[in-house]
PDB file of N, CA and C in Angstrom:
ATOM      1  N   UNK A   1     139.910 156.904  95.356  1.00 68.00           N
ATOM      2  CA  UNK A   1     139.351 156.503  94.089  1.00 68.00           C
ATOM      3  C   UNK A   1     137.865 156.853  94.039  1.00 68.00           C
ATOM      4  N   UNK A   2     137.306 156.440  95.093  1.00 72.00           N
ATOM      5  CA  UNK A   2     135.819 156.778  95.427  1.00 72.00           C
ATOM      6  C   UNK A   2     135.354 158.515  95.058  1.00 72.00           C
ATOM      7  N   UNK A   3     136.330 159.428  95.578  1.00 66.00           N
ATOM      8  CA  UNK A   3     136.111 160.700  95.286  1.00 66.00           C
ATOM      9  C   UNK A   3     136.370 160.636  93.195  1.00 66.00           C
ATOM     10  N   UNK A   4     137.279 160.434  92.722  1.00 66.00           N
ATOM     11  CA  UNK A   4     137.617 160.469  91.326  1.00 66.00           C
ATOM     12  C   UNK A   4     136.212 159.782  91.218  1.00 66.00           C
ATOM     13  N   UNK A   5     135.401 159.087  91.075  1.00 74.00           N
ATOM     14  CA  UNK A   5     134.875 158.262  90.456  1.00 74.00           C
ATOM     15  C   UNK A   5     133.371 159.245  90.573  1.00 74.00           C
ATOM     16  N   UNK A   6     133.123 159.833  91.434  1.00 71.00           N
ATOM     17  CA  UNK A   6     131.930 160.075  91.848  1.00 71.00           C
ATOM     18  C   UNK A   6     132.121 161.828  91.094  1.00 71.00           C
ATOM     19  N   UNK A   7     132.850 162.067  90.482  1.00 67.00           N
ATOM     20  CA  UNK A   7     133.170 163.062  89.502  1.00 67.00           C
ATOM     21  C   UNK A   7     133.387 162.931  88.279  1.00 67.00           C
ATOM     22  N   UNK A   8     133.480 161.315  87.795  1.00 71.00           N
ATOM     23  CA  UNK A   8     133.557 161.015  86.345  1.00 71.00           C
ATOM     24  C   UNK A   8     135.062 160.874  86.059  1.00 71.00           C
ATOM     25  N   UNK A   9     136.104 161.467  87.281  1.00 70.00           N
ATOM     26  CA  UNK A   9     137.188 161.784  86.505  1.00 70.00           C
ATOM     27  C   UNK A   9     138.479 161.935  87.318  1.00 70.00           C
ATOM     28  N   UNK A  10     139.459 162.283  87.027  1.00 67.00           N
ATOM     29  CA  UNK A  10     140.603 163.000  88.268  1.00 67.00           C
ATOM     30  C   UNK A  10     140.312 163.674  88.422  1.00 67.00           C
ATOM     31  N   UNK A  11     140.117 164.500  90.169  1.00 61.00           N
ATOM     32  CA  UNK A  11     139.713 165.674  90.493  1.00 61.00           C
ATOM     33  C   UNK A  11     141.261 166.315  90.432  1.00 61.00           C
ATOM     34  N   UNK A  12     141.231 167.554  89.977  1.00 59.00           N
ATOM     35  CA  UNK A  12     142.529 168.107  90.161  1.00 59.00           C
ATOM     36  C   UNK A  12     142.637 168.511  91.314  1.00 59.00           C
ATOM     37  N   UNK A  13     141.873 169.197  91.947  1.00 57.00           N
ATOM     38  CA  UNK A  13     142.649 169.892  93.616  1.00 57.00           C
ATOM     39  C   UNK A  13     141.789 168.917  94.625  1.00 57.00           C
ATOM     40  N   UNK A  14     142.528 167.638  94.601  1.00 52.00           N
ATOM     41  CA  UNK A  14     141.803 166.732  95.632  1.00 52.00           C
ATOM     42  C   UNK A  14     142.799 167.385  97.004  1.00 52.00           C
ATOM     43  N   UNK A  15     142.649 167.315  98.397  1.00 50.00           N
ATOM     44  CA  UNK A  15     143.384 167.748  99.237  1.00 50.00           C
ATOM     45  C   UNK A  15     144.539 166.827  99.319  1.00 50.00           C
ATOM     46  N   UNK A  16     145.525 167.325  99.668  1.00 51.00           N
ATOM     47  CA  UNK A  16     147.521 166.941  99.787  1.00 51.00           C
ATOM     48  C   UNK A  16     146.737 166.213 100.883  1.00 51.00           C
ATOM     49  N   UNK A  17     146.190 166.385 101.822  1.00 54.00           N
ATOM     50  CA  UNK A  17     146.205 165.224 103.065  1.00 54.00           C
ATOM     51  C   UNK A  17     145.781 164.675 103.093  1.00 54.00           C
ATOM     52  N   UNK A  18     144.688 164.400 101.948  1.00 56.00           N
ATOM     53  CA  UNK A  18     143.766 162.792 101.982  1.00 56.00           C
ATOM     54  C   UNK A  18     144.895 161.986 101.357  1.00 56.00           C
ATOM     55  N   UNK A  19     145.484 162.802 100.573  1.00 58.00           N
ATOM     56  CA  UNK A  19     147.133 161.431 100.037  1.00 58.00           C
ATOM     57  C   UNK A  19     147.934 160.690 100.124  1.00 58.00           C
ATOM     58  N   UNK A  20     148.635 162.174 101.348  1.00 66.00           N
ATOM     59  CA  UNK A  20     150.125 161.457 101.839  1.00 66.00           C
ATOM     60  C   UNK A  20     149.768 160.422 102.453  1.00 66.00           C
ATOM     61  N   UNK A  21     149.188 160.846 103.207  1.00 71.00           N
ATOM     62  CA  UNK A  21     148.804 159.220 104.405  1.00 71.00           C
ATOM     63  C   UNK A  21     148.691 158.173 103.848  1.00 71.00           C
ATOM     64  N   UNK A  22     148.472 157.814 102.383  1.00 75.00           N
ATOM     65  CA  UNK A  22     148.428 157.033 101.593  1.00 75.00           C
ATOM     66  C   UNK A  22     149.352 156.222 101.055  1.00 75.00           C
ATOM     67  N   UNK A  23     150.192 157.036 100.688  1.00 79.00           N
ATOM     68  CA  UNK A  23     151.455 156.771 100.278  1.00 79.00           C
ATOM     69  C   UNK A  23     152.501 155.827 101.183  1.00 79.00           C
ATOM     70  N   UNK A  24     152.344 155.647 102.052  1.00 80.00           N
ATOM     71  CA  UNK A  24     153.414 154.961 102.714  1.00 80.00           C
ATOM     72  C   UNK A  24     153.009 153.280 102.720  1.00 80.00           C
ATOM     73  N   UNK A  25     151.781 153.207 103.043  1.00 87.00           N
ATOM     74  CA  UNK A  25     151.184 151.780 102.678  1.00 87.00           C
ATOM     75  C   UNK A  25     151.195 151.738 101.286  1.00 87.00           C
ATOM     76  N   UNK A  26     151.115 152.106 100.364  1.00 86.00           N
ATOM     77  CA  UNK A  26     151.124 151.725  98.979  1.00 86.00           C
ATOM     78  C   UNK A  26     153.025 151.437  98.666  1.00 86.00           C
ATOM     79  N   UNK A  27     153.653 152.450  99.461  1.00 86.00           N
ATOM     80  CA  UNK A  27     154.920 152.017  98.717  1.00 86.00           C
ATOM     81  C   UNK A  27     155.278 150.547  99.767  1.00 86.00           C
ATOM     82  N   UNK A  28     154.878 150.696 100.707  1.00 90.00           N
ATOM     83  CA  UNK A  28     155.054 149.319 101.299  1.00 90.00           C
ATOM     84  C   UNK A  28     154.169 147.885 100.927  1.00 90.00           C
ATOM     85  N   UNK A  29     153.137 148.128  99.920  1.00 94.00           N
ATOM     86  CA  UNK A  29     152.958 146.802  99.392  1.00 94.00           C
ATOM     87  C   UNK A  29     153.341 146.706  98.181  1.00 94.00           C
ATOM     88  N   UNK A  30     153.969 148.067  97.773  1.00 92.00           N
ATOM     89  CA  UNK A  30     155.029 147.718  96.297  1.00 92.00           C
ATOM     90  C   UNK A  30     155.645 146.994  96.774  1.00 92.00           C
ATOM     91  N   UNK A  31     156.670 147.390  97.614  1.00 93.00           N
ATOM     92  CA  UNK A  31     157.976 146.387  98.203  1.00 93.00           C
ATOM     93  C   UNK A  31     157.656 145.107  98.259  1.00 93.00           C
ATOM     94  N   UNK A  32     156.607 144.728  98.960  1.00 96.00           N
ATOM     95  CA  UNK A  32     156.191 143.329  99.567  1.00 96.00           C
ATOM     96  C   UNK A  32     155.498 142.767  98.467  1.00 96.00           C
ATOM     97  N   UNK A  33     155.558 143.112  97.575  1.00 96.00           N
ATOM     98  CA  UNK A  33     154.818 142.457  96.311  1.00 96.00           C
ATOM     99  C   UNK A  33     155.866 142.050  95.527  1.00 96.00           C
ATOM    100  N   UNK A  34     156.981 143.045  95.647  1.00 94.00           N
ATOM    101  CA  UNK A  34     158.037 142.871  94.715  1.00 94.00           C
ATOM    102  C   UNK A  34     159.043 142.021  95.367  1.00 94.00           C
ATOM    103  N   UNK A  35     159.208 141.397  96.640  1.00 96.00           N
ATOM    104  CA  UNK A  35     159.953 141.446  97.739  1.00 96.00           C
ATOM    105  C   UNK A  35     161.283 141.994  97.594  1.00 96.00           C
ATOM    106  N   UNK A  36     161.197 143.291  97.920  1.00 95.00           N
ATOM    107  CA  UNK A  36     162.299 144.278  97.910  1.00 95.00           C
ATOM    108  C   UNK A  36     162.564 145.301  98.992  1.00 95.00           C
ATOM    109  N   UNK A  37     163.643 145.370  99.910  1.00 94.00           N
ATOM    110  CA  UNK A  37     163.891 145.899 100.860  1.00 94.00           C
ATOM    111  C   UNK A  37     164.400 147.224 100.373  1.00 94.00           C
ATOM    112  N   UNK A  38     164.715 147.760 101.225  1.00 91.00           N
ATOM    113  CA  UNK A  38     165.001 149.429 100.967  1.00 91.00           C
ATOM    114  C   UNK A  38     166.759 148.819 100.736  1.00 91.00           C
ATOM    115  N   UNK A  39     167.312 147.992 101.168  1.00 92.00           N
ATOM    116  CA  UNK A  39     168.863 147.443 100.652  1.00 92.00           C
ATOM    117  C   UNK A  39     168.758 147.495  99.302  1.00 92.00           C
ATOM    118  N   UNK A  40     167.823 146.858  98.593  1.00 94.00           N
ATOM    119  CA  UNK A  40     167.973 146.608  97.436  1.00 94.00           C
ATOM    120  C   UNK A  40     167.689 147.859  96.233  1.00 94.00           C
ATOM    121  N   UNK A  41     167.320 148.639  96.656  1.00 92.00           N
ATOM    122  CA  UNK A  41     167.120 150.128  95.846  1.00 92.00           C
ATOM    123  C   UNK A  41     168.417 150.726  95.821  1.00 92.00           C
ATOM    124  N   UNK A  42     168.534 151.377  94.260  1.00 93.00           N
ATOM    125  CA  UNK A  42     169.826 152.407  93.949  1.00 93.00           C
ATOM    126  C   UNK A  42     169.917 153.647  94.342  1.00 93.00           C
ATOM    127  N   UNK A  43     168.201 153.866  93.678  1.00 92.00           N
ATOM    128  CA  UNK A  43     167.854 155.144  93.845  1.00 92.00           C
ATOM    129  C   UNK A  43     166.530 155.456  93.905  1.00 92.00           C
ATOM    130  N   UNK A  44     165.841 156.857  93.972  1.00 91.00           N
ATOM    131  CA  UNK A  44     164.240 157.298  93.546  1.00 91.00           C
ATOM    132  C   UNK A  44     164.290 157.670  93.067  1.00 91.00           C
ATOM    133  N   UNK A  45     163.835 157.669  91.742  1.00 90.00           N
ATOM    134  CA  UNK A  45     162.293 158.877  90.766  1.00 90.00           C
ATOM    135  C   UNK A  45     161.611 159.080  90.962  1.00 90.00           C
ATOM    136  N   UNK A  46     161.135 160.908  90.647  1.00 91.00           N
ATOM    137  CA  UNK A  46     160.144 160.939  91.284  1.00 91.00           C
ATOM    138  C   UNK A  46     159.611 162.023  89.590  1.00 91.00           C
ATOM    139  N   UNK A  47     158.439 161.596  89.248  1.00 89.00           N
ATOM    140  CA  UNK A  47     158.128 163.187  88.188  1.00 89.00           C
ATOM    141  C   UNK A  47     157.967 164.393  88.978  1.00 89.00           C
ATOM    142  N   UNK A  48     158.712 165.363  88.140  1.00 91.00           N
ATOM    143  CA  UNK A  48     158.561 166.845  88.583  1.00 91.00           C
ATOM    144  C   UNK A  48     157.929 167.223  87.570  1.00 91.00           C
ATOM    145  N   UNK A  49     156.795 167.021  86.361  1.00 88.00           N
ATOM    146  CA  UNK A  49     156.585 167.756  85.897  1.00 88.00           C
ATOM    147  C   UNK A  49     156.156 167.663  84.146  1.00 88.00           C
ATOM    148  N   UNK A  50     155.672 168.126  83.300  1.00 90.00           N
ATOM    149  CA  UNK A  50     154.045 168.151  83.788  1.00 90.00           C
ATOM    150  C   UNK A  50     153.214 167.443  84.418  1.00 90.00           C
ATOM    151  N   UNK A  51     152.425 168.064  84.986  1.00 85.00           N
ATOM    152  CA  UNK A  51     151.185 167.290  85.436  1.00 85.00           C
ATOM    153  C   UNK A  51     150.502 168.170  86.759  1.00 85.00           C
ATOM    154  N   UNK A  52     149.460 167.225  87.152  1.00 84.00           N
ATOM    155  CA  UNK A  52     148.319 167.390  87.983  1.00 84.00           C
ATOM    156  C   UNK A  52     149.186 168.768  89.181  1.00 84.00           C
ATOM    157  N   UNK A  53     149.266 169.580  89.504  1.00 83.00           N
ATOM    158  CA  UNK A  53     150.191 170.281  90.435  1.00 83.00           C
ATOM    159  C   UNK A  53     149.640 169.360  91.417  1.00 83.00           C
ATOM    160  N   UNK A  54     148.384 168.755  92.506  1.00 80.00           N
ATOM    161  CA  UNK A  54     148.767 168.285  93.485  1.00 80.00           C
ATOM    162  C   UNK A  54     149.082 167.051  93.277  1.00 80.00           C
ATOM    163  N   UNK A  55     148.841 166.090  92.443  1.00 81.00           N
ATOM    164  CA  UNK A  55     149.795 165.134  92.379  1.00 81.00           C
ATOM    165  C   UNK A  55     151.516 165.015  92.592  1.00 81.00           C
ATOM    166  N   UNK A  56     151.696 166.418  91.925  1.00 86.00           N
ATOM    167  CA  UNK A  56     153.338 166.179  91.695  1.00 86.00           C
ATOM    168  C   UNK A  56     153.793 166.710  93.234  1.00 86.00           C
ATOM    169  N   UNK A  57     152.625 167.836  93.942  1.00 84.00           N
ATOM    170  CA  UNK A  57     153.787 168.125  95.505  1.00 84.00           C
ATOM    171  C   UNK A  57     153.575 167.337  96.404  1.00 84.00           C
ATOM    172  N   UNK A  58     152.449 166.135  96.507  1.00 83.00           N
ATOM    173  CA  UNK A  58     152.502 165.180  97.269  1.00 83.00           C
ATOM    174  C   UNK A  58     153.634 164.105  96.556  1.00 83.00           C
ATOM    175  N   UNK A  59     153.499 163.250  95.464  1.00 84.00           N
ATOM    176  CA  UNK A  59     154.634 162.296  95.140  1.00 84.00           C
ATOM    177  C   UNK A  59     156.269 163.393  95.275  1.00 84.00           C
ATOM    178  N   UNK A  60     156.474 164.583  95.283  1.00 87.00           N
ATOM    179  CA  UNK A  60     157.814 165.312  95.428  1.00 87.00           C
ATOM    180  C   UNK A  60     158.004 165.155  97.328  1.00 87.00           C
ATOM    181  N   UNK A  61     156.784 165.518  97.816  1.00 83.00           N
ATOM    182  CA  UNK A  61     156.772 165.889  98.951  1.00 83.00           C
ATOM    183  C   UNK A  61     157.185 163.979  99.561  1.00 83.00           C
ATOM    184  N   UNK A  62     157.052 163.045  98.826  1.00 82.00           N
ATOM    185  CA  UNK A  62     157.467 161.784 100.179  1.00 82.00           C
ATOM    186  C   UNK A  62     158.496 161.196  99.256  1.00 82.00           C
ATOM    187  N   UNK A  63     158.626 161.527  97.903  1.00 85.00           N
ATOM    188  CA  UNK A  63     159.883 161.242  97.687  1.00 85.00           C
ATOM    189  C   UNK A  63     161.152 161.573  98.247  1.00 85.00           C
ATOM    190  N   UNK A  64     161.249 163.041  98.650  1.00 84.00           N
ATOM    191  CA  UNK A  64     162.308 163.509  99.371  1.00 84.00           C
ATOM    192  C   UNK A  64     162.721 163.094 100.691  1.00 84.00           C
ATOM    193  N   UNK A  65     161.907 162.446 100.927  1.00 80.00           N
ATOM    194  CA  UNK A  65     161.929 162.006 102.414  1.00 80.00           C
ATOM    195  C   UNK A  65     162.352 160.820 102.341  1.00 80.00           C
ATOM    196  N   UNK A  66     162.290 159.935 101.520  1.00 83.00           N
ATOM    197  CA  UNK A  66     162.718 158.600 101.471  1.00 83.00           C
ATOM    198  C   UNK A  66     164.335 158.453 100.813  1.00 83.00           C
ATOM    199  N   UNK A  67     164.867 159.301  99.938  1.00 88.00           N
ATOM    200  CA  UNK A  67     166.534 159.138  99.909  1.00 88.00           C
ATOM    201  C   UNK A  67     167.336 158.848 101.091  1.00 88.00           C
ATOM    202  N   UNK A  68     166.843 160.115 101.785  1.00 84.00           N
ATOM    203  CA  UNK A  68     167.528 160.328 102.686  1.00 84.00           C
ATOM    204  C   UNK A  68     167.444 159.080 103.968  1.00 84.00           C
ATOM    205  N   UNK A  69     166.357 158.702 103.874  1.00 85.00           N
ATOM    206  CA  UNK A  69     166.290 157.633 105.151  1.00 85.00           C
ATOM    207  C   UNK A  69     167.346 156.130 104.618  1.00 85.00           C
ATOM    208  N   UNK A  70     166.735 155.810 103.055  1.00 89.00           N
ATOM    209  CA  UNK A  70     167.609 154.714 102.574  1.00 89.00           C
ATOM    210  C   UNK A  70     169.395 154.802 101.948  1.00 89.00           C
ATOM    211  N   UNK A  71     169.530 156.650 101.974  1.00 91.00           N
ATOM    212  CA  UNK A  71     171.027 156.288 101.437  1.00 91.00           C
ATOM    213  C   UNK A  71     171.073 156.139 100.047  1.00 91.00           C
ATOM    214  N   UNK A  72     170.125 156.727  99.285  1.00 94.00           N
ATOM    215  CA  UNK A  72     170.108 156.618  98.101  1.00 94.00           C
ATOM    216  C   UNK A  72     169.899 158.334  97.412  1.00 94.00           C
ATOM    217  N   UNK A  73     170.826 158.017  96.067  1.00 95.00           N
ATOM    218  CA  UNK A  73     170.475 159.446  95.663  1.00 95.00           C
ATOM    219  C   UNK A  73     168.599 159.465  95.174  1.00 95.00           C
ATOM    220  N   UNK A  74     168.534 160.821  94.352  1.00 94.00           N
ATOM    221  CA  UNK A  74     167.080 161.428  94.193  1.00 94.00           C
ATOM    222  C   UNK A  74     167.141 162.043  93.035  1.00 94.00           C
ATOM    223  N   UNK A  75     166.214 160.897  92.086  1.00 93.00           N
ATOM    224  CA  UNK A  75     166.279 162.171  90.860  1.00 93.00           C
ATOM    225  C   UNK A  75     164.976 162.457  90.090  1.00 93.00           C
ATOM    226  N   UNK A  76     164.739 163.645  89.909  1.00 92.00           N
ATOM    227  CA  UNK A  76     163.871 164.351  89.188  1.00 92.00           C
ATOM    228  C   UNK A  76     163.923 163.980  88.135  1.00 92.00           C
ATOM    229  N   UNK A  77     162.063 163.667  87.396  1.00 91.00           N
ATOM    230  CA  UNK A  77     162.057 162.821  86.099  1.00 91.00           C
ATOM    231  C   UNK A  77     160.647 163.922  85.486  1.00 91.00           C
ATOM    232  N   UNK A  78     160.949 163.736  83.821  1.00 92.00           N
ATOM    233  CA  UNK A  78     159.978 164.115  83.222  1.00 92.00           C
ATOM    234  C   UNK A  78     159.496 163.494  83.236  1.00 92.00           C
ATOM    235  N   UNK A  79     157.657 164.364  83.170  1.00 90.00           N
ATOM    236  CA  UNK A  79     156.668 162.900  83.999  1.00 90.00           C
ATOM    237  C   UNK A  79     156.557 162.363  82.097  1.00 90.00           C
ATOM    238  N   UNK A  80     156.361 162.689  81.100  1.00 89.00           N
ATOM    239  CA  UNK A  80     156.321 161.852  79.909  1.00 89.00           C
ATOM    240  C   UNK A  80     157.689 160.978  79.802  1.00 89.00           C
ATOM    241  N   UNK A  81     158.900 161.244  79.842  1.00 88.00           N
ATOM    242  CA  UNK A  81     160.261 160.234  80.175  1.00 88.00           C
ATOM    243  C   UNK A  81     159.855 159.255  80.805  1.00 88.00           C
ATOM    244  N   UNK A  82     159.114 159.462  82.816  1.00 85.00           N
ATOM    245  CA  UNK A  82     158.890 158.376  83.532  1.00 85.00           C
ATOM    246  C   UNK A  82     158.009 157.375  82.661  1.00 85.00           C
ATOM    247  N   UNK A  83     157.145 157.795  81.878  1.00 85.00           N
ATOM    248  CA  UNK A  83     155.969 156.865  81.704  1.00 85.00           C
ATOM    249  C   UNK A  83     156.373 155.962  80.327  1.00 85.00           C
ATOM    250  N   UNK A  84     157.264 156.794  79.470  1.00 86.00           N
ATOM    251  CA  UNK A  84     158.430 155.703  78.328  1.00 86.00           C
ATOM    252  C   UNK A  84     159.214 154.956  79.232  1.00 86.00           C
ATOM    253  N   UNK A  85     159.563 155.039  80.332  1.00 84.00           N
ATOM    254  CA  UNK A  85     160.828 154.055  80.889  1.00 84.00           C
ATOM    255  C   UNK A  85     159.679 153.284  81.973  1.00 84.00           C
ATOM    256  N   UNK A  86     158.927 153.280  82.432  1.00 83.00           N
ATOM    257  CA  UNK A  86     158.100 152.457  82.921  1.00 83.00           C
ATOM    258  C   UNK A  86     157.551 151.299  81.549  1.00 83.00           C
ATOM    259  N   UNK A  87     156.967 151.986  80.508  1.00 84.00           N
ATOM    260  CA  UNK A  87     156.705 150.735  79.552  1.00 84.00           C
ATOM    261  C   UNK A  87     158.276 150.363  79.141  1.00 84.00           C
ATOM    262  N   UNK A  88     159.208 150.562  79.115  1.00 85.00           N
ATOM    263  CA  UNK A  88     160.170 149.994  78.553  1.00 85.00           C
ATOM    264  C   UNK A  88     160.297 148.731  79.154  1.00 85.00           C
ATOM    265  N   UNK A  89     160.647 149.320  80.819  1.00 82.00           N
ATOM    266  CA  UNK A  89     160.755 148.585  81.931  1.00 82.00           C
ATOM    267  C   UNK A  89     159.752 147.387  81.682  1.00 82.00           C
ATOM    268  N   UNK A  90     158.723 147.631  81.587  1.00 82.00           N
ATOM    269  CA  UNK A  90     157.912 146.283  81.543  1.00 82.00           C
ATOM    270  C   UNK A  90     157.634 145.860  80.675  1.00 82.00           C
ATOM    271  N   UNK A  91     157.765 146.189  79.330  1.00 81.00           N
ATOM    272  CA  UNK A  91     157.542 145.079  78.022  1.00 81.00           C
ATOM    273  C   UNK A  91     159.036 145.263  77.180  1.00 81.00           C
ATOM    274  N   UNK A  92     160.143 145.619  77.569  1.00 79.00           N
ATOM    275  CA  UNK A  92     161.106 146.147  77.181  1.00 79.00           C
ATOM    276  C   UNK A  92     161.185 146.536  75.675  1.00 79.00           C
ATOM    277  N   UNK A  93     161.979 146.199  74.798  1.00 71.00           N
ATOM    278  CA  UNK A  93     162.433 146.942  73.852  1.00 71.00           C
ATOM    279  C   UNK A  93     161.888 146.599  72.022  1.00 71.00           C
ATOM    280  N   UNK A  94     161.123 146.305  71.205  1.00 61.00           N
ATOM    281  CA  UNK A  94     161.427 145.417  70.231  1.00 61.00           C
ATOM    282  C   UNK A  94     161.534 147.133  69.604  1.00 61.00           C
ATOM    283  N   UNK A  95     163.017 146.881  68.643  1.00 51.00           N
ATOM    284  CA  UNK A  95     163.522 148.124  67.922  1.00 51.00           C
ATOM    285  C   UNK A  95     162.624 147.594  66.662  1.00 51.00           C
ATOM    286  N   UNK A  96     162.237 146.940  65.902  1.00 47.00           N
ATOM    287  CA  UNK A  96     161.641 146.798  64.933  1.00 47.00           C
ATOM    288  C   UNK A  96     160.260 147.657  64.489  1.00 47.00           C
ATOM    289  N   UNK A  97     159.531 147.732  65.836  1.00 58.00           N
ATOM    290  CA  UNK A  97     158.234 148.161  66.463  1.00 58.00           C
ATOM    291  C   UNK A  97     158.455 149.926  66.928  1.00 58.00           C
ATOM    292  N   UNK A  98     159.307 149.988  67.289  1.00 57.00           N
ATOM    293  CA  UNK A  98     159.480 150.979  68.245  1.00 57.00           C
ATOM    294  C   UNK A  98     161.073 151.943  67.871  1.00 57.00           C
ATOM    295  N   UNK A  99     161.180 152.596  66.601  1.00 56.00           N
ATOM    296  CA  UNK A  99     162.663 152.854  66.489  1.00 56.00           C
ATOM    297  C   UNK A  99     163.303 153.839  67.348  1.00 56.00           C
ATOM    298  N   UNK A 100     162.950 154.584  68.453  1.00 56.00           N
ATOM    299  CA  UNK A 100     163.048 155.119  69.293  1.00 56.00           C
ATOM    300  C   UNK A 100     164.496 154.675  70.283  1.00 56.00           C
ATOM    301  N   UNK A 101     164.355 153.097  69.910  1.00 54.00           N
ATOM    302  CA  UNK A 101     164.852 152.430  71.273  1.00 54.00           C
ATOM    303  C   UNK A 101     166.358 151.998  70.545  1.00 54.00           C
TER     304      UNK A 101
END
């Protein structure tokens, strides 16, 4: 965050390896926030697309790795789709507001 910030902005070609390493503690205090074991998952999403290119080959690059360890399928999401089903997900639906839904 410290690097974004000290640029005003998202850097686009921040390095893939200041990331990944990142990623594994963040999805592990999702879990523990959510208290949710890798039992309790169906599946992963992951966006493929548009967006930041190194954003998407680091989140592609540890998504793939995690089906396979939990036994779950893997599916590729439009990153504008992910970000409608994330607000759905969390303020869900009023069709009155929103005729989409």
């Amino acid at each position: 965050m410290d690097e974004h910030v000290r640029f005003g902005g998202v850097v686009r070609r921040s390095p893939r390896g200041r990331t990944c390493p990142r990623l594994v503690p963040c999805v592990r205090e999702a879990m523990r926030k959510a208290e949710a074991k890798p039992r309790d998952i169906g599946a992963i999403a992951v966006t493929v697309g548009p967006g930041l290119a190194t954003a998407l080959l680091v989140g592609v690059a540890a998504a793939k790795d995690t089906p396979a360890a939990w036994g779950v399928p893997l599916y590729g999401v439009h990153t504008l789709a992910g970000h409608a089903a994330a607000d759905l997900l969390e303020h869900g639906c009023a069709a009155a507001t929103q005729p989409w839904c």
